[in-house]
Coordinates of C-alpha atoms and ligand atoms in Angstrom, one line a residue:
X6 CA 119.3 341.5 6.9
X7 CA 117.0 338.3 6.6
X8 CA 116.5 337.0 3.1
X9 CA 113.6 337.5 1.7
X10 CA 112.0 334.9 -0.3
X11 CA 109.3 335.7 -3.5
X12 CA 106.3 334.2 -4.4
X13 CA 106.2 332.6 -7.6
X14 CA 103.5 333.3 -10.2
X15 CA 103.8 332.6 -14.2
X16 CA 107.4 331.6 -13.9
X17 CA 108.4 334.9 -12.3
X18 CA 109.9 335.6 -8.6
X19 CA 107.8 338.2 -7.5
X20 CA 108.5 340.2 -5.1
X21 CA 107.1 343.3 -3.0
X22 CA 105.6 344.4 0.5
X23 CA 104.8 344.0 3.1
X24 CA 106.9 341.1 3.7
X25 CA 105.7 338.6 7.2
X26 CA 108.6 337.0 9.1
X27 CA 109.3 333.4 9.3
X28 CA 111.3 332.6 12.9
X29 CA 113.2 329.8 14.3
X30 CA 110.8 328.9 17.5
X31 CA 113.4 327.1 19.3
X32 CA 115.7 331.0 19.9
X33 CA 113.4 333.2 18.1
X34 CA 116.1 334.1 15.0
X35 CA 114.0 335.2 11.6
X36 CA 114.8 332.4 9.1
X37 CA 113.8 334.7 6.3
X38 CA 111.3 336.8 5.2
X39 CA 108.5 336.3 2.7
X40 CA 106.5 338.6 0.5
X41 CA 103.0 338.1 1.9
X42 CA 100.4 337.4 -0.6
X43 CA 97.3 338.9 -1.7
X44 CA 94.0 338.1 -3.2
X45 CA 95.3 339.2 -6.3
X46 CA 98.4 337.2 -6.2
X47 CA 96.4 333.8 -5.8
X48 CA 93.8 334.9 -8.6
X49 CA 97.3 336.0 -11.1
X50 CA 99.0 332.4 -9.8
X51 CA 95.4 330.6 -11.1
X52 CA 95.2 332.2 -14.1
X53 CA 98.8 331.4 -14.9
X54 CA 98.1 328.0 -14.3
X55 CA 95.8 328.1 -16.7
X56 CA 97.7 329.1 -19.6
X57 CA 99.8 326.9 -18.5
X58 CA 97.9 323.9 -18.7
X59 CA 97.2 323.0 -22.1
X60 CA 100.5 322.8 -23.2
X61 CA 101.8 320.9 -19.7
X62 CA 99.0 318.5 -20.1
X63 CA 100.1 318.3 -23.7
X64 CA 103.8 316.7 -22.8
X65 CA 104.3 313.0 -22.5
X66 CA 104.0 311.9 -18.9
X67 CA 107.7 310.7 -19.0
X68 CA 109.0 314.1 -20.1
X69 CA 106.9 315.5 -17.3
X70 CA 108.7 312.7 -15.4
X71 CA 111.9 314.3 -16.0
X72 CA 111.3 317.3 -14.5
X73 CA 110.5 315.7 -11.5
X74 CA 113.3 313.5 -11.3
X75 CA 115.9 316.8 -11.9
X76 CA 114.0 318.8 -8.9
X77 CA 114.9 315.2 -6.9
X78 CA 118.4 315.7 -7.7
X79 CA 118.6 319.8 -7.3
X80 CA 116.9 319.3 -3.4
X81 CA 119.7 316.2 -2.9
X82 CA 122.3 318.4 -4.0
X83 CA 121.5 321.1 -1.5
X84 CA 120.6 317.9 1.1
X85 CA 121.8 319.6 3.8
X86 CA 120.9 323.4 3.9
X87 CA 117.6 322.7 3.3
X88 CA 117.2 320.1 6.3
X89 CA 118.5 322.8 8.2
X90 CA 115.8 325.3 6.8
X91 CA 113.6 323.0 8.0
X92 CA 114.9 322.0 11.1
X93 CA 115.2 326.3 11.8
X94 CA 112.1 327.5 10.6
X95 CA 109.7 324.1 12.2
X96 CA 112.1 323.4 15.1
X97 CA 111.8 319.3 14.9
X98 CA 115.3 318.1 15.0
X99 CA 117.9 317.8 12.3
X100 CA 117.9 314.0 12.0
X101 CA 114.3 314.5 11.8
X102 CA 114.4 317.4 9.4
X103 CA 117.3 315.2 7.2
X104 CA 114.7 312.1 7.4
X105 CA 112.1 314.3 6.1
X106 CA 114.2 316.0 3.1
X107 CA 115.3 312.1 2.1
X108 CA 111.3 311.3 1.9
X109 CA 110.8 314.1 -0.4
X110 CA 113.3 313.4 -2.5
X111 CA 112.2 309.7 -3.0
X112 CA 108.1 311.0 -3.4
X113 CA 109.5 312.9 -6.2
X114 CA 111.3 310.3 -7.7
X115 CA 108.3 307.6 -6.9
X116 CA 106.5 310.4 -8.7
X117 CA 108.7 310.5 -11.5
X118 CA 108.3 307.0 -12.6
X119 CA 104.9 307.0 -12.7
X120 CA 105.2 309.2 -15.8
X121 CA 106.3 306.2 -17.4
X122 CA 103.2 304.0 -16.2
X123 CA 99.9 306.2 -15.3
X124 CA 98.0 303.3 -15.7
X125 CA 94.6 303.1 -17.4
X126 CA 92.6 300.4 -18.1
X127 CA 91.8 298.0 -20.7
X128 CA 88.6 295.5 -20.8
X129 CA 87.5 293.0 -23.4
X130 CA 84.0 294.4 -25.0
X131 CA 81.2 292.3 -25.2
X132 CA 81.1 294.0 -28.8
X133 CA 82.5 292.3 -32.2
X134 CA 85.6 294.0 -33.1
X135 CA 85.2 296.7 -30.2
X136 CA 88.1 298.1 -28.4
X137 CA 87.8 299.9 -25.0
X138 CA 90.1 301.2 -22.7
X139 CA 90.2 304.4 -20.1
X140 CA 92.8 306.7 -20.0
X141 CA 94.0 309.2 -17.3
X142 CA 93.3 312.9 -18.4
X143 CA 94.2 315.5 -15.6
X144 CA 92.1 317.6 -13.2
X145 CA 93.3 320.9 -14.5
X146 CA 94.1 323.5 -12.4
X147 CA 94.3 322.2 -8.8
X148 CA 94.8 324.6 -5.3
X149 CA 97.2 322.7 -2.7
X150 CA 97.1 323.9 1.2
X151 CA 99.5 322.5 3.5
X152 CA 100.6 322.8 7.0
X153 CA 103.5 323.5 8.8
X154 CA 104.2 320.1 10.6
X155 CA 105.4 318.4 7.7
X156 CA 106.5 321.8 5.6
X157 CA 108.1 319.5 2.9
X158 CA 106.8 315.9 2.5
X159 CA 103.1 317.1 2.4
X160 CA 103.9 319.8 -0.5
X161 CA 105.9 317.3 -2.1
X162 CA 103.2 314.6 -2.0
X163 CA 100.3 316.7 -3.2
X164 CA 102.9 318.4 -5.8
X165 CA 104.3 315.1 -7.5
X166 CA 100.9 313.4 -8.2
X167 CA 99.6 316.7 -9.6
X168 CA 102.3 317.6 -12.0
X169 CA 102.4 314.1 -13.1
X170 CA 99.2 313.8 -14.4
X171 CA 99.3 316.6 -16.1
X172 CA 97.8 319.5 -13.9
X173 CA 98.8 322.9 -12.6
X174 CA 99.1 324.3 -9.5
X175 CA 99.1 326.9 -6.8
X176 CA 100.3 325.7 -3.7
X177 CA 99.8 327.9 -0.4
X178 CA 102.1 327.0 2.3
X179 CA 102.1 327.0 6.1
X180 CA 102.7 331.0 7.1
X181 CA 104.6 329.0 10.1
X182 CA 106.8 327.0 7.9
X183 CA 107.3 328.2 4.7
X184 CA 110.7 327.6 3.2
X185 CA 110.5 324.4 3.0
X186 CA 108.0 324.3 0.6
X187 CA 110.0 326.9 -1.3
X188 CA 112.9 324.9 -1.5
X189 CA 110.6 322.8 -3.7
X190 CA 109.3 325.3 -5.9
X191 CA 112.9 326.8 -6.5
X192 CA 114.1 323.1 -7.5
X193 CA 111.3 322.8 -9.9
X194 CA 111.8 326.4 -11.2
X195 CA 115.4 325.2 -11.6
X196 CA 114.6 322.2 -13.2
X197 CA 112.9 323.8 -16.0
X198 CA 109.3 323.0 -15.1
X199 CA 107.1 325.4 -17.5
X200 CA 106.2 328.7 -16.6
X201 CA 102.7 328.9 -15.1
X202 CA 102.6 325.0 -14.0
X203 CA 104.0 325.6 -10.5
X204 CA 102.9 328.6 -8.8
X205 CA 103.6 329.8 -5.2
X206 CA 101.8 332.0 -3.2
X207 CA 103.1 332.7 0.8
X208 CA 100.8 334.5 3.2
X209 CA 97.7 334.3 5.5
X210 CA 95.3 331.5 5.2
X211 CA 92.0 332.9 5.9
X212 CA 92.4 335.6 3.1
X213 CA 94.7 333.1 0.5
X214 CA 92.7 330.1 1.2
X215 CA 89.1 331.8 0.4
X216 CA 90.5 333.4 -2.9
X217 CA 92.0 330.4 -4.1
X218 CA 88.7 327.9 -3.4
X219 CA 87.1 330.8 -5.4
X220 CA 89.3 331.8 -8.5
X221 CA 87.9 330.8 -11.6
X222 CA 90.0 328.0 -13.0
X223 CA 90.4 326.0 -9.9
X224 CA 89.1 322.4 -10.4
X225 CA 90.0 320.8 -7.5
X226 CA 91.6 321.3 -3.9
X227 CA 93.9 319.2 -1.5
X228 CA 94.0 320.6 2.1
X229 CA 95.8 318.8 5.0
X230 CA 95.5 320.8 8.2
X231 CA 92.6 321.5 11.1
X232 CA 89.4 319.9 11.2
X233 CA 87.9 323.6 11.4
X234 CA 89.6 325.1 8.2
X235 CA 89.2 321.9 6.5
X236 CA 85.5 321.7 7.2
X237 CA 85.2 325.4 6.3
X238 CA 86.8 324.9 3.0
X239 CA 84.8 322.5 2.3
X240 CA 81.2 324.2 2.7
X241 CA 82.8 326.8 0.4
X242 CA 84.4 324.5 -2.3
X243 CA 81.2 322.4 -2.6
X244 CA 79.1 325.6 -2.9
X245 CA 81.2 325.5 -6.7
X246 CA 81.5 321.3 -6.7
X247 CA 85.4 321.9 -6.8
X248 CA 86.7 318.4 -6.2
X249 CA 88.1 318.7 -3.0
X250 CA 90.6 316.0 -1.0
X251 CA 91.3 316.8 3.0
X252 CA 93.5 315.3 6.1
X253 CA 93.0 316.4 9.2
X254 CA 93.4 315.9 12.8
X255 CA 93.7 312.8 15.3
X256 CA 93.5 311.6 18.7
X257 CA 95.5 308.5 17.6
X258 CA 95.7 305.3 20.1
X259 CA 98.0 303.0 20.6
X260 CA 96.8 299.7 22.6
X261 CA 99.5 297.7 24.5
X262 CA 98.4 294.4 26.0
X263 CA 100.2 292.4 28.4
X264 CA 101.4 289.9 25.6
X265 CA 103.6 292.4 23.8
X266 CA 107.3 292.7 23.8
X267 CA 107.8 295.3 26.7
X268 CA 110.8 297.1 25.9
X269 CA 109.7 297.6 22.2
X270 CA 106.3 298.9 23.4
X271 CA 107.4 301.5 26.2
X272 CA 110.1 302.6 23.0
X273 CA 107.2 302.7 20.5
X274 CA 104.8 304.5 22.5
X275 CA 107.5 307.4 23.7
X276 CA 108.7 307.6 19.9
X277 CA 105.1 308.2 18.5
X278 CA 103.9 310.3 21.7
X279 CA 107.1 313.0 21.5
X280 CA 109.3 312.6 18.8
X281 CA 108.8 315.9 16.8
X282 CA 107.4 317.1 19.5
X283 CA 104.2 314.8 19.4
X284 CA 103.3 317.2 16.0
X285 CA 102.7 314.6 14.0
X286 CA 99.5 313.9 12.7
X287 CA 99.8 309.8 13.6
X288 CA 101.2 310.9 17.0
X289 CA 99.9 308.8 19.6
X290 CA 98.4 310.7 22.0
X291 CA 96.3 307.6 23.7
X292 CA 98.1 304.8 25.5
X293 CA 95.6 302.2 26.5
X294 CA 97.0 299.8 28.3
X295 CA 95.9 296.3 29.6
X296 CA 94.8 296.2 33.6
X297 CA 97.7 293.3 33.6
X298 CA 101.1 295.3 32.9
X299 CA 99.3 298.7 33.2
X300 CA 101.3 300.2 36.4
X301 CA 104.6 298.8 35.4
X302 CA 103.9 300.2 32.0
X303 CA 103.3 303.5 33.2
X304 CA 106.5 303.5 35.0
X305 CA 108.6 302.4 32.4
X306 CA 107.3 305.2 30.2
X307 CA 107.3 308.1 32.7
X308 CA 111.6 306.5 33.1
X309 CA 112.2 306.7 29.5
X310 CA 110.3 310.1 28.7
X311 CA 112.3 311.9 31.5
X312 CA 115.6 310.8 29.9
X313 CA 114.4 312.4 26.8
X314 CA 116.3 315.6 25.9
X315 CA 114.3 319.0 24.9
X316 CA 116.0 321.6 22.9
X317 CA 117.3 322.9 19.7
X318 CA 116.9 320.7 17.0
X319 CA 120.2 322.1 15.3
X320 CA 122.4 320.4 18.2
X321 CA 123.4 316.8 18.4
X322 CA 121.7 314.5 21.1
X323 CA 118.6 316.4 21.3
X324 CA 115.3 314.2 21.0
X325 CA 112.9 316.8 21.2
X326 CA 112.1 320.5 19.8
X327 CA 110.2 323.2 20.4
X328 CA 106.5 323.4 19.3
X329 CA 106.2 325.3 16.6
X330 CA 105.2 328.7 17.8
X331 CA 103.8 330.7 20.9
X332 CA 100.8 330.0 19.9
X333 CA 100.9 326.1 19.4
X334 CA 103.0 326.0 22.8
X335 CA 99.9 327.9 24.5
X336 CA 97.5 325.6 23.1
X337 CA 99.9 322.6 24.7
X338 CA 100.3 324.6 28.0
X339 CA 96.4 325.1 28.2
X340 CA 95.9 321.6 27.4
X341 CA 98.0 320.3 30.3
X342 CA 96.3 322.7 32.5
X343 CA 93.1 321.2 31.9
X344 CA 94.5 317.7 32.4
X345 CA 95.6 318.8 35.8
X346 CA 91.9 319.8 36.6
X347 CA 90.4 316.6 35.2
X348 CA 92.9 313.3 35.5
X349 CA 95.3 315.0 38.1
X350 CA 99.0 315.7 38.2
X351 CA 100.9 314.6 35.3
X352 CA 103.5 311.6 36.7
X353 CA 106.1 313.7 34.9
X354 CA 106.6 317.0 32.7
X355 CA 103.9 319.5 32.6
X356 CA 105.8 323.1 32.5
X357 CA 107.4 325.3 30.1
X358 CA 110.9 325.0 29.9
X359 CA 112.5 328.7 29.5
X360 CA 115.9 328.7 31.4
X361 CA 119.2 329.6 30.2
X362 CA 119.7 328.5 26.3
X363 CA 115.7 327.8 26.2
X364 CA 114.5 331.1 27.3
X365 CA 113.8 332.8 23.4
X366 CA 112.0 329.2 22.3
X367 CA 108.9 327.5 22.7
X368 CA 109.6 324.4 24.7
X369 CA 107.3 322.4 26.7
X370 CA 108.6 319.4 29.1
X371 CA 107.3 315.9 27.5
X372 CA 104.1 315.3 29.4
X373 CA 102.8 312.0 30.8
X374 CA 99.3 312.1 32.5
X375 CA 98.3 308.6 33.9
X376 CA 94.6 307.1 34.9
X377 CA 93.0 309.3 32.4
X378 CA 89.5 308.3 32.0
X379 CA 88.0 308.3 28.6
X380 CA 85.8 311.1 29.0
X381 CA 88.4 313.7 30.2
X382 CA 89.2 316.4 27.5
X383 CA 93.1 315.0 27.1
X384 CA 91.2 311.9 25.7
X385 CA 89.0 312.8 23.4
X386 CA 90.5 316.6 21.8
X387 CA 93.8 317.0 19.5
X388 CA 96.4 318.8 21.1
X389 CA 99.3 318.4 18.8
X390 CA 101.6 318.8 21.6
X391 CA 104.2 316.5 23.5
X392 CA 101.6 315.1 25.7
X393 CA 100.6 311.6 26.3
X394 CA 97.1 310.0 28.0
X395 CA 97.3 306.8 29.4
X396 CA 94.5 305.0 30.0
X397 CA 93.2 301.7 31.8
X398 CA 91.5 298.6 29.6
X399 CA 90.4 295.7 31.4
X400 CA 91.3 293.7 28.4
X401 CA 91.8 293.5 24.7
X402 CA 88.3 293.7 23.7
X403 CA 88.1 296.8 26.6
X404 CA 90.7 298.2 24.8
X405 CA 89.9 298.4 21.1
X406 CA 86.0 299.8 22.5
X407 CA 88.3 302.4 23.6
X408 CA 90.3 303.0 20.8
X409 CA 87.7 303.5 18.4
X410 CA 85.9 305.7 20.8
X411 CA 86.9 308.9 19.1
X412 CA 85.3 311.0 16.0
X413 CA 88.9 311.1 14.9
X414 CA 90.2 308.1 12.7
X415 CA 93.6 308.9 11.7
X416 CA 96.2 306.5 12.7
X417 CA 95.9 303.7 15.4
X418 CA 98.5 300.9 16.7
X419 CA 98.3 297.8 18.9
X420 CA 101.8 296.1 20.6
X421 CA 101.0 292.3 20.9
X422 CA 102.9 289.3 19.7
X423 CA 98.9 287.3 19.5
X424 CA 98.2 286.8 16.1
X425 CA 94.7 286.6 16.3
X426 CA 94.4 289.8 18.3
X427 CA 96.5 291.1 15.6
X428 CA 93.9 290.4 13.2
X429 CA 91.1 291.2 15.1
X430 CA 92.7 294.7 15.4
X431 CA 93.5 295.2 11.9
X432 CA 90.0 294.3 10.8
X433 CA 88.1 296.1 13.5
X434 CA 90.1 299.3 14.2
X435 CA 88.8 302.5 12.6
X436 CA 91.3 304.3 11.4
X437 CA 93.2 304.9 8.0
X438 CA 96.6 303.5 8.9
X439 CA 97.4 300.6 11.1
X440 CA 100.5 300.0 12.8
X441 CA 101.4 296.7 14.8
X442 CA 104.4 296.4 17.0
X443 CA 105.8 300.3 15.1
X444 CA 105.5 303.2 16.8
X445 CA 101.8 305.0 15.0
X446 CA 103.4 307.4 13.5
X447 CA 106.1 306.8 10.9
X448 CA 104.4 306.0 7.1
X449 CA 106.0 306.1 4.0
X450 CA 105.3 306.9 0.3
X451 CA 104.4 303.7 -1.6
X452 CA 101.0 303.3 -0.1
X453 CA 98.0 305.2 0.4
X454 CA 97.7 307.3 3.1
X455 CA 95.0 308.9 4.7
X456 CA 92.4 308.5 7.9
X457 CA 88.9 307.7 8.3
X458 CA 85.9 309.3 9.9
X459 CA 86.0 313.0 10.7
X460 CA 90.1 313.2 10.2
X461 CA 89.7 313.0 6.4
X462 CA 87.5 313.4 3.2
X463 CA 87.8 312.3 -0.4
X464 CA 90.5 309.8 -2.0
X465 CA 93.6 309.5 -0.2
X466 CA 97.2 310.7 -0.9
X467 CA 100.4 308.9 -1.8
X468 CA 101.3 305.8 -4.0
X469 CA 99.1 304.6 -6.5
X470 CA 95.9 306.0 -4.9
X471 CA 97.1 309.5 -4.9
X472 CA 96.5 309.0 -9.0
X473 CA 92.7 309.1 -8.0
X474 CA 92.3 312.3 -6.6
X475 CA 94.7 314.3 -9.6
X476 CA 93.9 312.3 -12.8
X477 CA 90.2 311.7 -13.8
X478 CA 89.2 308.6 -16.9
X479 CA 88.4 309.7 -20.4
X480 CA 86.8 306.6 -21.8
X481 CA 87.5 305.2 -25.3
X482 CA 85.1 302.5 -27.3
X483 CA 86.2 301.9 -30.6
X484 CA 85.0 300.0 -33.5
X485 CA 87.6 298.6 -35.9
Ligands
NAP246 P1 95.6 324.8 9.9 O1 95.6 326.0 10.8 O2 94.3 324.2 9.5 O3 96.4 325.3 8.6 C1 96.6 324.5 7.5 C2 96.8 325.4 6.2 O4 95.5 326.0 6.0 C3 97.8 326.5 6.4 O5 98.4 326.7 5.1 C4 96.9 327.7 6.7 O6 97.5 328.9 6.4 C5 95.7 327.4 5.9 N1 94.5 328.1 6.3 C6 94.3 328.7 7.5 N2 93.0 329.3 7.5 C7 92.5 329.0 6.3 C8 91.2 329.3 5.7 N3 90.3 329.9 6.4 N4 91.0 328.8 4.4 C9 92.0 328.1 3.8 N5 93.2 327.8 4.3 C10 93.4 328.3 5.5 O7 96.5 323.6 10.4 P2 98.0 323.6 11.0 O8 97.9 324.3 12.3 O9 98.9 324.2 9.9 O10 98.3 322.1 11.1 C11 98.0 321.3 12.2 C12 96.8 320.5 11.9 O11 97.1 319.7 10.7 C13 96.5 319.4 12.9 O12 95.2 319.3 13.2 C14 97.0 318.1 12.3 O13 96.4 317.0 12.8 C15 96.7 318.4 10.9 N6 97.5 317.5 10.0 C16 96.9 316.5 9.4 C17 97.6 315.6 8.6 C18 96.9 314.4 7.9 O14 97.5 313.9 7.0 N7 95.7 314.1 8.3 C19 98.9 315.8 8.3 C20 99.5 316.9 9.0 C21 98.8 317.8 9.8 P3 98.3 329.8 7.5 O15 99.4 329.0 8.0 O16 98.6 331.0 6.8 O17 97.3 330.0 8.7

């Protein structure tokens, strides 16, 4: 019999039916299964957070701090079963899934110590004997959705900031992914966290999602997921002026030019076009590649991807797993179909792979098309799959035209050892996160993160900035 996990509302583990099944997608196994919430739960998980919140925003930031830091050490104390929850229920692999744990861990502790600092601000008056200064007062009850690609370091960064400045939350996780998240909630629960400050409710977005944009205490949102649900969620949370935050998709470039260290730009591009199976947000699903070194380049990546090995992320030496579910690995299929059609036949991958151990999963051969031409579908749409585009620049100032040539504006990445390119990049490119001679995908906690464009809306998440969007100024002037 599967486990099955609860939701969490006012401190409780509730449970009930009908339960929804969450499966391993690389055999097919049920990882667990969770009670599938209702309506009702999301509007009882709201209203619990707001009881909840007077007396959480009540306790000094550094006691909140504490809580944090013992969830941080409950989740490295169980380090390793729940990377292998992840690796299971998402199928990227375990060093992956381990990588991923460690990053919550630290968020939480980054988190933590900002309980100790949540800076305001101070400014000399232009008053006699007038002191001002801003403090940070929370949102109040804030509504967190998150997706299944990154099931625990994108709870954990929209969790930490919140709780630390003083808010309450219902968090909806990925129906695809969720234990990961739950880990989190069950080291909070176990860390003592308040009853009513954390809430969890698992089940189907379209139904969860709308009730929780419209229960009554909910002050703000945080989304990361589609550009369609994000959009959606946003016509219905401004309808009510909730303060609303969202990430969303990409169609992330990565320029090479002919100056750049070879090796380490065929390794970058293959690392940010496949590694969890190209499900990354900052995945680089654009190569463009100067005229100069273009055909060797596409050789040398076509080499390396077919040494790349596809298959359960639970066993040692594999590189890549399965997407996520049928679904995601139909999308991907379709996709490469379409490429086929449009830029021809991919120089290497392009089919399911289903024999022998594979059969029960949802694998798809890395996929390299080459002499795609900007306007072909591959180009321009997300596919969040393990499938690459390369395309053709005449030169650097071709290739930057192309790689802002997108709605999207997510991540973007140029190998060259030129400095000035370098900074022509970084101050032309449009996207929210720049990487130079690192593979585009790959961020970490201390600094903002977040796109541009049509991938995102409202402050960004993570280090300092992430205070913005969870914490709101109550400002002082005082006359002594
Ligand atoms: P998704 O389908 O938009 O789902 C995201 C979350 O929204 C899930 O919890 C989902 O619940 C929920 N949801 C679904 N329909 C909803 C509705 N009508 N109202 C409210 N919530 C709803 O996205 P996904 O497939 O999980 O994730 C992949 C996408 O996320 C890609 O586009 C990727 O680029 C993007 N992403 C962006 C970032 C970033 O930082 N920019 C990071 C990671 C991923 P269910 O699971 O129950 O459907």
């Amino acid at each position: 019999m599967p486990e099955i996990f609860a939701n969490y509302i006012a401190g409780d583990w509730v449970n009930g039916a009908p339960v929804f099944e969450d499966r391993n997608p690389a055999n097919g196994e049920v990882v667990g299964c969770f009670v599938k919430g209702t309506a009702r739960d999301v509007e009882a998980a709201a209203d619990a957070a707001a009881r909840a919140l007077p007396a959480w925003s009540a306790m000094s930031a550094p006691a909140r701090g504490n809580i944090l830091y013992k969830a941080a050490g409950i989740l490295d104390g169980n380090f390793a079963r729940v990377s292998a929850d992840m690796t299971r229920e998402e199928g990227k692999t375990l060093p992956e899934a381990k990588g991923e744990v460690r990053r919550t861990i630290n968020i939480l502790r980054y988190f933590a110590g900002e309980g100790s600092r949540l800076p305001g601000m101070l400014a000399p008056s232009e008053r006699d004997r007038v002191h001002m200064f801003a403090l940070r007062k929370p949102v109040g009850v804030v509504g967190l959705i998150t997706p299944w690609n990154f099931p625990s370091a994108i709870p954990a960064w929209k969790l930490a900031p919140a709780l630390i400045c003083g808010n309450t939350v219902v968090l909806k996780p990925a129906s695809a992914a969720p234990l990961s998240a739950w880990r989190i909630v069950e080291a909070l629960h176990e860390a003592g966290v308040p009853k009513g400050v954390v809430n969890f409710v698992a089940g189907p977005g379209g139904e969860l999602g709308h009730a929780l944009v419209n229960a009554g205490p909910l002050r703000a949102v945080s989304f990361t997921g589609s550009c369609q649900v994000g959009n959606a969620l946003h016509a219905e949370a401004s309808q009510r002026r909730l303060r609303i935050q969202l990430e969303m998709g990409g169609k992330n470039p990565t320029i090479v030019l002919a100056d750049a260290d070879f090796p380490t730009a065929v390794e970058n591009v293959v690392n940010a076009a496949f590694f969890s199976t190209g499900q990354k947000c900052t995945a680089t699903s654009r190569a463009i590649v100067e005229d100069a070194v273009y055909d060797r380049f596409v050789a040398a990546v076509v080499e390396r991807t077919k040494r790349l090995k596809v298959g359960d992320g639970m066993d040692p030496g594999i590189d890549i797993g399965p997407c996520v579910d049928q679904a995601q690995m139909e999308t991907v299929l379709r996709y490469i179909e379409i490429g086929r059609q449009e830029s021809g036949e991919p120089r290497c991958g392009g089919r399911r792979l289903a024999e022998g151990a594979l059969a029960k999963g949802y694998f798809v051969e890395p996929t390299v098309f080459a002499d795609v031409a900007e306007e072909h579908t591959i180009a321009r749409e997300e596919i969040f799959g393990p499938v690459l585009a390369i395309l053709r620049a005449r030169d650097f100032e071709d290739a930057l035209r192309m790689a802002n040539n997108t709605p999207f504006g997510l991540s973007s990445s140029i190998q060259t050892s030129n400095l000035s390119r370098v900074f022509e990049y970084v101050y032309r490119a449009e996207a929210g996160l720049l990487t130079v001679n690192l593979p585009s995908a790959g961020v970490e906690y201390q600094l903002p993160f977040g796109g541009s464009k049509e991938s995102s809306f409202g402050p960004k998440e993570q280090g300092q900035a992430a205070l913005e969007f969870y914490s709101d100024y109550k400002t002082v002037y005082l006359k002594y």
